[in-house]
Amino acid sequence: NAGVTQTPKFRILKIGQSMTLQCTQDMNHNYMYWYRQDPGMGLKLIYYSVGAGITDKGEVPNGYNVSRSTTEDFPLRLELAAPSQTSVYFCASSGEEKLFFGSGTQLSVL
Amino acid sequence: GESVGLHLPTLSVQEGDNSIINCAYSNSASDYFIWYKQESGKGPQFIIDIRSNMDKRQGQRVTVLLNKTVKHLSLQIAATQPGDSAVYFCAENRHSGGGADGLTFGKGTHLIIQP
């Protein structure tokens, strides 16, 4: 079973560039999430979605945008990359409270 | 503000010994707690969960204990193996009603297994 799939695994961006982190899940989960994980820190919620067409801000949404046009896909957009966005990004989905995570995207903004 | 935290950033144990990883939480209204394991280069993986109406729950080689009086959560791993090396996170859900948007994660404890 694929579960939650994220692409790319690694990316280097220059300051001011934009990119989209892709996330798809095949578990038919309504809930999907984007987290960032900084070194030695816990996961911080960026955005989440409770279903297609519905998104909401998490704890650290500034500098990011999301969309949820289908149940399966939940892309995360960085419009103007900044060094503070250097982090590891995890997408997750859940049927209830138990999260299933993707393998992460390591992003560096230089 | 309220937070979930771990007592030790690194825990080193001998292979075969039992490991105990601790977590403190401050929101007495939290009713659901989860432990995740994160191996190097991978996403967190669910280990075990417990609801506030329980004080103990056992899985395969793992046990979670919840002490609501002192707002303390622990993860016990029996007969620790090399594959248990990872960072372990506790998380609390501060609101019910479905979804994990109310989950707050601790900073993690790095469990190191000595041969």
PDB file of C-alpha atoms in Angstrom:
ATOM      1  CA  ASN A   1       0.000   0.000   0.000  1.00  0.00           C
ATOM      2  CA  ALA A   2       1.347   3.431  -0.968  1.00  0.00           C
ATOM      3  CA  GLY A   3      -0.224   5.389   1.932  1.00  0.00           C
ATOM      4  CA  VAL A   4       0.930   9.014   1.831  1.00  0.00           C
ATOM      5  CA  THR A   5       3.314   9.939  -0.986  1.00  0.00           C
ATOM      6  CA  GLN A   6       5.306  13.163  -1.073  1.00  0.00           C
ATOM      7  CA  THR A   7       7.434  14.610  -3.830  1.00  0.00           C
ATOM      8  CA  PRO A   8      10.135  15.767  -4.162  1.00  0.00           C
ATOM      9  CA  LYS A   9      12.323  14.253  -1.423  1.00  0.00           C
ATOM     10  CA  PHE A  10      14.902  17.021  -1.623  1.00  0.00           C
ATOM     11  CA  ARG A  11      14.930  20.510  -3.045  1.00  0.00           C
ATOM     12  CA  ILE A  12      17.174  23.561  -2.959  1.00  0.00           C
ATOM     13  CA  LEU A  13      15.602  26.920  -3.669  1.00  0.00           C
ATOM     14  CA  LYS A  14      17.003  30.386  -4.060  1.00  0.00           C
ATOM     15  CA  ILE A  15      15.473  33.201  -2.026  1.00  0.00           C
ATOM     16  CA  GLY A  16      12.357  34.479  -3.754  1.00  0.00           C
ATOM     17  CA  GLN A  17      11.734  31.381  -5.847  1.00  0.00           C
ATOM     18  CA  SER A  18       8.467  29.511  -5.653  1.00  0.00           C
ATOM     19  CA  MET A  19       7.641  25.829  -5.618  1.00  0.00           C
ATOM     20  CA  THR A  20       4.906  23.327  -4.880  1.00  0.00           C
ATOM     21  CA  LEU A  21       5.328  20.329  -2.620  1.00  0.00           C
ATOM     22  CA  GLN A  22       3.086  17.525  -3.773  1.00  0.00           C
ATOM     23  CA  CYS A  23       1.183  15.162  -1.504  1.00  0.00           C
ATOM     24  CA  THR A  24      -1.238  12.395  -2.353  1.00  0.00           C
ATOM     25  CA  GLN A  25      -2.890   9.686  -0.269  1.00  0.00           C
ATOM     26  CA  ASP A  26      -4.732   6.546  -1.302  1.00  0.00           C
ATOM     27  CA  MET A  27      -6.510   5.767   1.965  1.00  0.00           C
ATOM     28  CA  ASN A  28      -9.591   7.869   1.178  1.00  0.00           C
ATOM     29  CA  HIS A  29      -8.945   9.979   4.272  1.00  0.00           C
ATOM     30  CA  ASN A  30     -10.878  13.199   4.649  1.00  0.00           C
ATOM     31  CA  TYR A  31      -8.279  14.887   6.812  1.00  0.00           C
ATOM     32  CA  MET A  32      -4.925  15.974   5.412  1.00  0.00           C
ATOM     33  CA  TYR A  33      -2.154  18.057   6.956  1.00  0.00           C
ATOM     34  CA  TRP A  34       1.119  19.779   6.286  1.00  0.00           C
ATOM     35  CA  TYR A  35       3.746  19.992   9.028  1.00  0.00           C
ATOM     36  CA  ARG A  36       7.226  21.398   9.164  1.00  0.00           C
ATOM     37  CA  GLN A  37       9.937  19.980  11.365  1.00  0.00           C
ATOM     38  CA  ASP A  38      12.939  22.060  12.320  1.00  0.00           C
ATOM     39  CA  PRO A  39      16.074  20.424  13.818  1.00  0.00           C
ATOM     40  CA  GLY A  40      15.526  19.240  17.380  1.00  0.00           C
ATOM     41  CA  MET A  41      11.950  20.440  17.376  1.00  0.00           C
ATOM     42  CA  GLY A  42       8.544  18.870  17.250  1.00  0.00           C
ATOM     43  CA  LEU A  43       6.198  19.078  14.317  1.00  0.00           C
ATOM     44  CA  LYS A  44       4.421  22.352  13.674  1.00  0.00           C
ATOM     45  CA  LEU A  45       1.128  22.385  11.777  1.00  0.00           C
ATOM     46  CA  ILE A  46       1.135  24.676   8.729  1.00  0.00           C
ATOM     47  CA  TYR A  47      -2.258  24.001   7.127  1.00  0.00           C
ATOM     48  CA  TYR A  48      -4.851  21.298   7.232  1.00  0.00           C
ATOM     49  CA  SER A  49      -7.931  20.237   5.331  1.00  0.00           C
ATOM     50  CA  VAL A  50     -11.035  18.408   6.521  1.00  0.00           C
ATOM     51  CA  GLY A  51     -12.173  17.526   3.010  1.00  0.00           C
ATOM     52  CA  ALA A  52     -12.085  18.529  -0.639  1.00  0.00           C
ATOM     53  CA  GLY A  53     -12.593  22.248  -1.021  1.00  0.00           C
ATOM     54  CA  ILE A  54     -11.971  23.025   2.660  1.00  0.00           C
ATOM     55  CA  THR A  55      -8.683  24.227   4.111  1.00  0.00           C
ATOM     56  CA  ASP A  56      -7.691  25.999   7.293  1.00  0.00           C
ATOM     57  CA  LYS A  57      -4.611  27.549   8.862  1.00  0.00           C
ATOM     58  CA  GLY A  58      -2.558  25.762  11.438  1.00  0.00           C
ATOM     59  CA  GLU A  59      -0.003  27.135  13.849  1.00  0.00           C
ATOM     60  CA  VAL A  60       2.539  28.477  11.296  1.00  0.00           C
ATOM     61  CA  PRO A  61       0.751  29.297   7.995  1.00  0.00           C
ATOM     62  CA  ASN A  62       2.618  32.465   6.985  1.00  0.00           C
ATOM     63  CA  GLY A  63       4.447  32.149   3.672  1.00  0.00           C
ATOM     64  CA  TYR A  64       2.456  29.115   2.539  1.00  0.00           C
ATOM     65  CA  ASN A  65      -0.699  28.337   0.634  1.00  0.00           C
ATOM     66  CA  VAL A  66      -2.647  25.142   0.070  1.00  0.00           C
ATOM     67  CA  SER A  67      -5.503  23.843  -2.020  1.00  0.00           C
ATOM     68  CA  ARG A  68      -7.634  20.709  -1.863  1.00  0.00           C
ATOM     69  CA  SER A  69      -9.428  20.079  -5.102  1.00  0.00           C
ATOM     70  CA  THR A  70      -9.654  16.303  -4.588  1.00  0.00           C
ATOM     71  CA  THR A  71      -9.737  13.952  -1.613  1.00  0.00           C
ATOM     72  CA  GLU A  72      -6.399  12.457  -2.650  1.00  0.00           C
ATOM     73  CA  ASP A  73      -4.233  15.522  -3.230  1.00  0.00           C
ATOM     74  CA  PHE A  74      -3.116  18.324  -0.915  1.00  0.00           C
ATOM     75  CA  PRO A  75      -0.293  20.400  -2.428  1.00  0.00           C
ATOM     76  CA  LEU A  76       1.634  23.003  -0.428  1.00  0.00           C
ATOM     77  CA  ARG A  77       2.766  26.149  -2.221  1.00  0.00           C
ATOM     78  CA  LEU A  78       5.661  28.416  -1.274  1.00  0.00           C
ATOM     79  CA  GLU A  79       5.351  31.648  -3.231  1.00  0.00           C
ATOM     80  CA  LEU A  80       8.444  33.623  -2.188  1.00  0.00           C
ATOM     81  CA  ALA A  81      10.904  31.288  -0.543  1.00  0.00           C
ATOM     82  CA  ALA A  82      12.787  32.644   2.460  1.00  0.00           C
ATOM     83  CA  PRO A  83      15.676  31.137   4.467  1.00  0.00           C
ATOM     84  CA  SER A  84      13.300  30.743   7.422  1.00  0.00           C
ATOM     85  CA  GLN A  85      11.441  28.150   5.356  1.00  0.00           C
ATOM     86  CA  THR A  86      14.408  25.818   5.330  1.00  0.00           C
ATOM     87  CA  SER A  87      12.977  22.752   7.025  1.00  0.00           C
ATOM     88  CA  VAL A  88      11.709  19.236   6.531  1.00  0.00           C
ATOM     89  CA  TYR A  89       8.093  19.153   5.441  1.00  0.00           C
ATOM     90  CA  PHE A  90       5.744  16.282   6.167  1.00  0.00           C
ATOM     91  CA  CYS A  91       2.363  15.659   4.700  1.00  0.00           C
ATOM     92  CA  ALA A  92      -0.043  13.468   6.654  1.00  0.00           C
ATOM     93  CA  SER A  93      -3.570  12.167   6.470  1.00  0.00           C
ATOM     94  CA  SER A  94      -5.968  10.759   9.024  1.00  0.00           C
ATOM     95  CA  GLY A  95      -9.291   9.012   9.182  1.00  0.00           C
ATOM     96  CA  GLU A  96      -9.758  10.131  12.770  1.00  0.00           C
ATOM     97  CA  GLU A  97      -6.982  11.217  15.096  1.00  0.00           C
ATOM     98  CA  LYS A  98      -4.253   8.754  14.077  1.00  0.00           C
ATOM     99  CA  LEU A  99      -1.893  10.362  11.575  1.00  0.00           C
ATOM    100  CA  PHE A 100      -0.188   8.606   8.698  1.00  0.00           C
ATOM    101  CA  PHE A 101       2.854  10.483   7.474  1.00  0.00           C
ATOM    102  CA  GLY A 102       4.688  10.698   4.189  1.00  0.00           C
ATOM    103  CA  SER A 103       8.471  10.310   4.081  1.00  0.00           C
ATOM    104  CA  GLY A 104       9.122  14.047   3.999  1.00  0.00           C
ATOM    105  CA  THR A 105      10.611  16.733   1.774  1.00  0.00           C
ATOM    106  CA  GLN A 106      13.887  18.299   2.827  1.00  0.00           C
ATOM    107  CA  LEU A 107      13.885  21.898   1.618  1.00  0.00           C
ATOM    108  CA  SER A 108      16.795  24.314   1.756  1.00  0.00           C
ATOM    109  CA  VAL A 109      16.406  27.990   0.853  1.00  0.00           C
ATOM    110  CA  LEU A 110      19.708  29.680   0.127  1.00  0.00           C
TER     111      LEU A 110
ATOM    112  CA  GLY B   1       1.502  28.776  27.136  1.00  0.00           C
ATOM    113  CA  GLU B   2       0.497  25.170  27.334  1.00  0.00           C
ATOM    114  CA  SER B   3       2.812  22.656  25.745  1.00  0.00           C
ATOM    115  CA  VAL B   4       3.817  19.069  25.455  1.00  0.00           C
ATOM    116  CA  GLY B   5       7.414  18.347  26.341  1.00  0.00           C
ATOM    117  CA  LEU B   6       9.848  15.553  27.006  1.00  0.00           C
ATOM    118  CA  HIS B   7      12.120  15.310  30.010  1.00  0.00           C
ATOM    119  CA  LEU B   8      15.286  14.138  28.215  1.00  0.00           C
ATOM    120  CA  PRO B   9      16.479  14.918  24.700  1.00  0.00           C
ATOM    121  CA  THR B  10      18.654  11.769  24.505  1.00  0.00           C
ATOM    122  CA  LEU B  11      18.315   8.378  26.158  1.00  0.00           C
ATOM    123  CA  SER B  12      21.001   5.719  25.817  1.00  0.00           C
ATOM    124  CA  VAL B  13      20.213   2.114  26.784  1.00  0.00           C
ATOM    125  CA  GLN B  14      21.881  -1.256  26.411  1.00  0.00           C
ATOM    126  CA  GLU B  15      20.460  -3.670  23.905  1.00  0.00           C
ATOM    127  CA  GLY B  16      18.089  -6.017  25.681  1.00  0.00           C
ATOM    128  CA  ASP B  17      17.292  -3.593  28.503  1.00  0.00           C
ATOM    129  CA  ASN B  18      13.951  -1.890  28.926  1.00  0.00           C
ATOM    130  CA  SER B  19      13.577   1.747  27.865  1.00  0.00           C
ATOM    131  CA  ILE B  20      11.338   4.343  29.442  1.00  0.00           C
ATOM    132  CA  ILE B  21      10.668   7.606  27.631  1.00  0.00           C
ATOM    133  CA  ASN B  22       8.798  10.309  29.492  1.00  0.00           C
ATOM    134  CA  CYS B  23       6.528  13.128  28.445  1.00  0.00           C
ATOM    135  CA  ALA B  24       4.822  15.916  30.393  1.00  0.00           C
ATOM    136  CA  TYR B  25       1.716  17.715  29.272  1.00  0.00           C
ATOM    137  CA  SER B  26       0.044  20.750  30.752  1.00  0.00           C
ATOM    138  CA  ASN B  27      -3.493  20.791  29.335  1.00  0.00           C
ATOM    139  CA  SER B  28      -5.729  18.850  31.680  1.00  0.00           C
ATOM    140  CA  ALA B  29      -8.467  18.963  29.018  1.00  0.00           C
ATOM    141  CA  SER B  30      -6.466  16.806  26.602  1.00  0.00           C
ATOM    142  CA  ASP B  31      -8.200  13.486  26.165  1.00  0.00           C
ATOM    143  CA  TYR B  32      -6.081  11.604  23.666  1.00  0.00           C
ATOM    144  CA  PHE B  33      -2.361  10.912  23.578  1.00  0.00           C
ATOM    145  CA  ILE B  34      -0.172   9.283  20.967  1.00  0.00           C
ATOM    146  CA  TRP B  35       3.414   8.101  20.709  1.00  0.00           C
ATOM    147  CA  TYR B  36       5.229   8.280  17.382  1.00  0.00           C
ATOM    148  CA  LYS B  37       8.563   6.827  16.310  1.00  0.00           C
ATOM    149  CA  GLN B  38      10.680   8.600  13.732  1.00  0.00           C
ATOM    150  CA  GLU B  39      13.633   6.840  12.200  1.00  0.00           C
ATOM    151  CA  SER B  40      16.336   8.827  10.469  1.00  0.00           C
ATOM    152  CA  GLY B  41      15.176  10.158   7.110  1.00  0.00           C
ATOM    153  CA  LYS B  42      11.622   8.928   7.517  1.00  0.00           C
ATOM    154  CA  GLY B  43       8.277  10.301   8.566  1.00  0.00           C
ATOM    155  CA  PRO B  44       6.879   9.663  12.048  1.00  0.00           C
ATOM    156  CA  GLN B  45       5.186   6.307  12.513  1.00  0.00           C
ATOM    157  CA  PHE B  46       2.353   5.600  14.928  1.00  0.00           C
ATOM    158  CA  ILE B  47       3.310   3.327  17.829  1.00  0.00           C
ATOM    159  CA  ILE B  48       0.535   3.383  20.380  1.00  0.00           C
ATOM    160  CA  ASP B  49      -2.193   5.640  21.698  1.00  0.00           C
ATOM    161  CA  ILE B  50      -4.217   6.038  24.873  1.00  0.00           C
ATOM    162  CA  ARG B  51      -7.344   7.902  25.864  1.00  0.00           C
ATOM    163  CA  SER B  52      -7.767   9.800  29.082  1.00  0.00           C
ATOM    164  CA  ASN B  53     -10.231   7.248  30.475  1.00  0.00           C
ATOM    165  CA  MET B  54      -7.390   4.711  30.661  1.00  0.00           C
ATOM    166  CA  ASP B  55      -4.140   4.687  32.612  1.00  0.00           C
ATOM    167  CA  LYS B  56      -2.339   1.897  30.803  1.00  0.00           C
ATOM    168  CA  ARG B  57      -2.339   0.346  27.379  1.00  0.00           C
ATOM    169  CA  GLN B  58      -0.113  -2.395  26.030  1.00  0.00           C
ATOM    170  CA  GLY B  59       1.023  -3.228  22.549  1.00  0.00           C
ATOM    171  CA  GLN B  60       3.680  -5.502  21.197  1.00  0.00           C
ATOM    172  CA  ARG B  61       6.762  -4.807  23.380  1.00  0.00           C
ATOM    173  CA  VAL B  62       5.434  -1.323  24.151  1.00  0.00           C
ATOM    174  CA  THR B  63       3.350   0.003  27.001  1.00  0.00           C
ATOM    175  CA  VAL B  64       1.994   3.510  27.468  1.00  0.00           C
ATOM    176  CA  LEU B  65       1.213   4.779  30.944  1.00  0.00           C
ATOM    177  CA  LEU B  66      -0.892   7.852  31.623  1.00  0.00           C
ATOM    178  CA  ASN B  67      -0.887   9.606  34.983  1.00  0.00           C
ATOM    179  CA  LYS B  68      -3.514  12.318  34.802  1.00  0.00           C
ATOM    180  CA  THR B  69      -2.855  13.473  38.361  1.00  0.00           C
ATOM    181  CA  VAL B  70       0.609  14.742  37.469  1.00  0.00           C
ATOM    182  CA  LYS B  71      -0.042  15.110  33.729  1.00  0.00           C
ATOM    183  CA  HIS B  72       2.616  12.601  32.785  1.00  0.00           C
ATOM    184  CA  LEU B  73       2.841  10.150  29.917  1.00  0.00           C
ATOM    185  CA  SER B  74       5.464   7.465  29.442  1.00  0.00           C
ATOM    186  CA  LEU B  75       6.410   4.946  26.800  1.00  0.00           C
ATOM    187  CA  GLN B  76       8.017   1.721  27.898  1.00  0.00           C
ATOM    188  CA  ILE B  77       9.824  -0.453  25.376  1.00  0.00           C
ATOM    189  CA  ALA B  78      10.658  -3.952  26.526  1.00  0.00           C
ATOM    190  CA  ALA B  79      13.859  -5.766  25.513  1.00  0.00           C
ATOM    191  CA  THR B  80      15.154  -2.895  23.424  1.00  0.00           C
ATOM    192  CA  GLN B  81      16.513  -3.856  20.017  1.00  0.00           C
ATOM    193  CA  PRO B  82      18.786  -2.007  17.558  1.00  0.00           C
ATOM    194  CA  GLY B  83      15.747  -1.309  15.395  1.00  0.00           C
ATOM    195  CA  ASP B  84      14.281   0.733  18.223  1.00  0.00           C
ATOM    196  CA  SER B  85      16.870   3.457  17.668  1.00  0.00           C
ATOM    197  CA  ALA B  86      14.861   6.514  16.670  1.00  0.00           C
ATOM    198  CA  VAL B  87      13.384   9.748  17.920  1.00  0.00           C
ATOM    199  CA  TYR B  88      10.193   9.262  19.888  1.00  0.00           C
ATOM    200  CA  PHE B  89       7.523  11.956  20.031  1.00  0.00           C
ATOM    201  CA  CYS B  90       4.540  12.219  22.265  1.00  0.00           C
ATOM    202  CA  ALA B  91       1.503  14.152  21.093  1.00  0.00           C
ATOM    203  CA  GLU B  92      -1.666  15.289  22.814  1.00  0.00           C
ATOM    204  CA  ASN B  93      -4.976  16.101  21.208  1.00  0.00           C
ATOM    205  CA  ARG B  94      -6.475  19.150  22.777  1.00  0.00           C
ATOM    206  CA  HIS B  95      -9.886  18.837  21.272  1.00  0.00           C
ATOM    207  CA  SER B  96     -12.138  15.994  20.348  1.00  0.00           C
ATOM    208  CA  GLY B  97     -14.501  15.693  17.433  1.00  0.00           C
ATOM    209  CA  GLY B  98     -12.371  14.005  14.849  1.00  0.00           C
ATOM    210  CA  GLY B  99      -9.265  15.046  12.996  1.00  0.00           C
ATOM    211  CA  ALA B 100      -5.742  15.591  14.193  1.00  0.00           C
ATOM    212  CA  ASP B 101      -5.619  19.372  13.810  1.00  0.00           C
ATOM    213  CA  GLY B 102      -5.607  19.669  17.573  1.00  0.00           C
ATOM    214  CA  LEU B 103      -2.510  17.504  17.977  1.00  0.00           C
ATOM    215  CA  THR B 104       0.466  19.147  19.625  1.00  0.00           C
ATOM    216  CA  PHE B 105       3.812  17.394  19.429  1.00  0.00           C
ATOM    217  CA  GLY B 106       6.649  17.352  21.907  1.00  0.00           C
ATOM    218  CA  LYS B 107      10.234  17.977  20.803  1.00  0.00           C
ATOM    219  CA  GLY B 108      11.227  14.333  20.868  1.00  0.00           C
ATOM    220  CA  THR B 109      13.625  12.027  22.693  1.00  0.00           C
ATOM    221  CA  HIS B 110      16.426  10.389  20.756  1.00  0.00           C
ATOM    222  CA  LEU B 111      16.730   6.763  21.862  1.00  0.00           C
ATOM    223  CA  ILE B 112      20.201   5.319  21.295  1.00  0.00           C
ATOM    224  CA  ILE B 113      20.780   1.580  21.631  1.00  0.00           C
ATOM    225  CA  GLN B 114      24.215   0.517  22.829  1.00  0.00           C
ATOM    226  CA  PRO B 115      25.380  -2.951  21.691  1.00  0.00           C
TER     227      PRO B 115
END
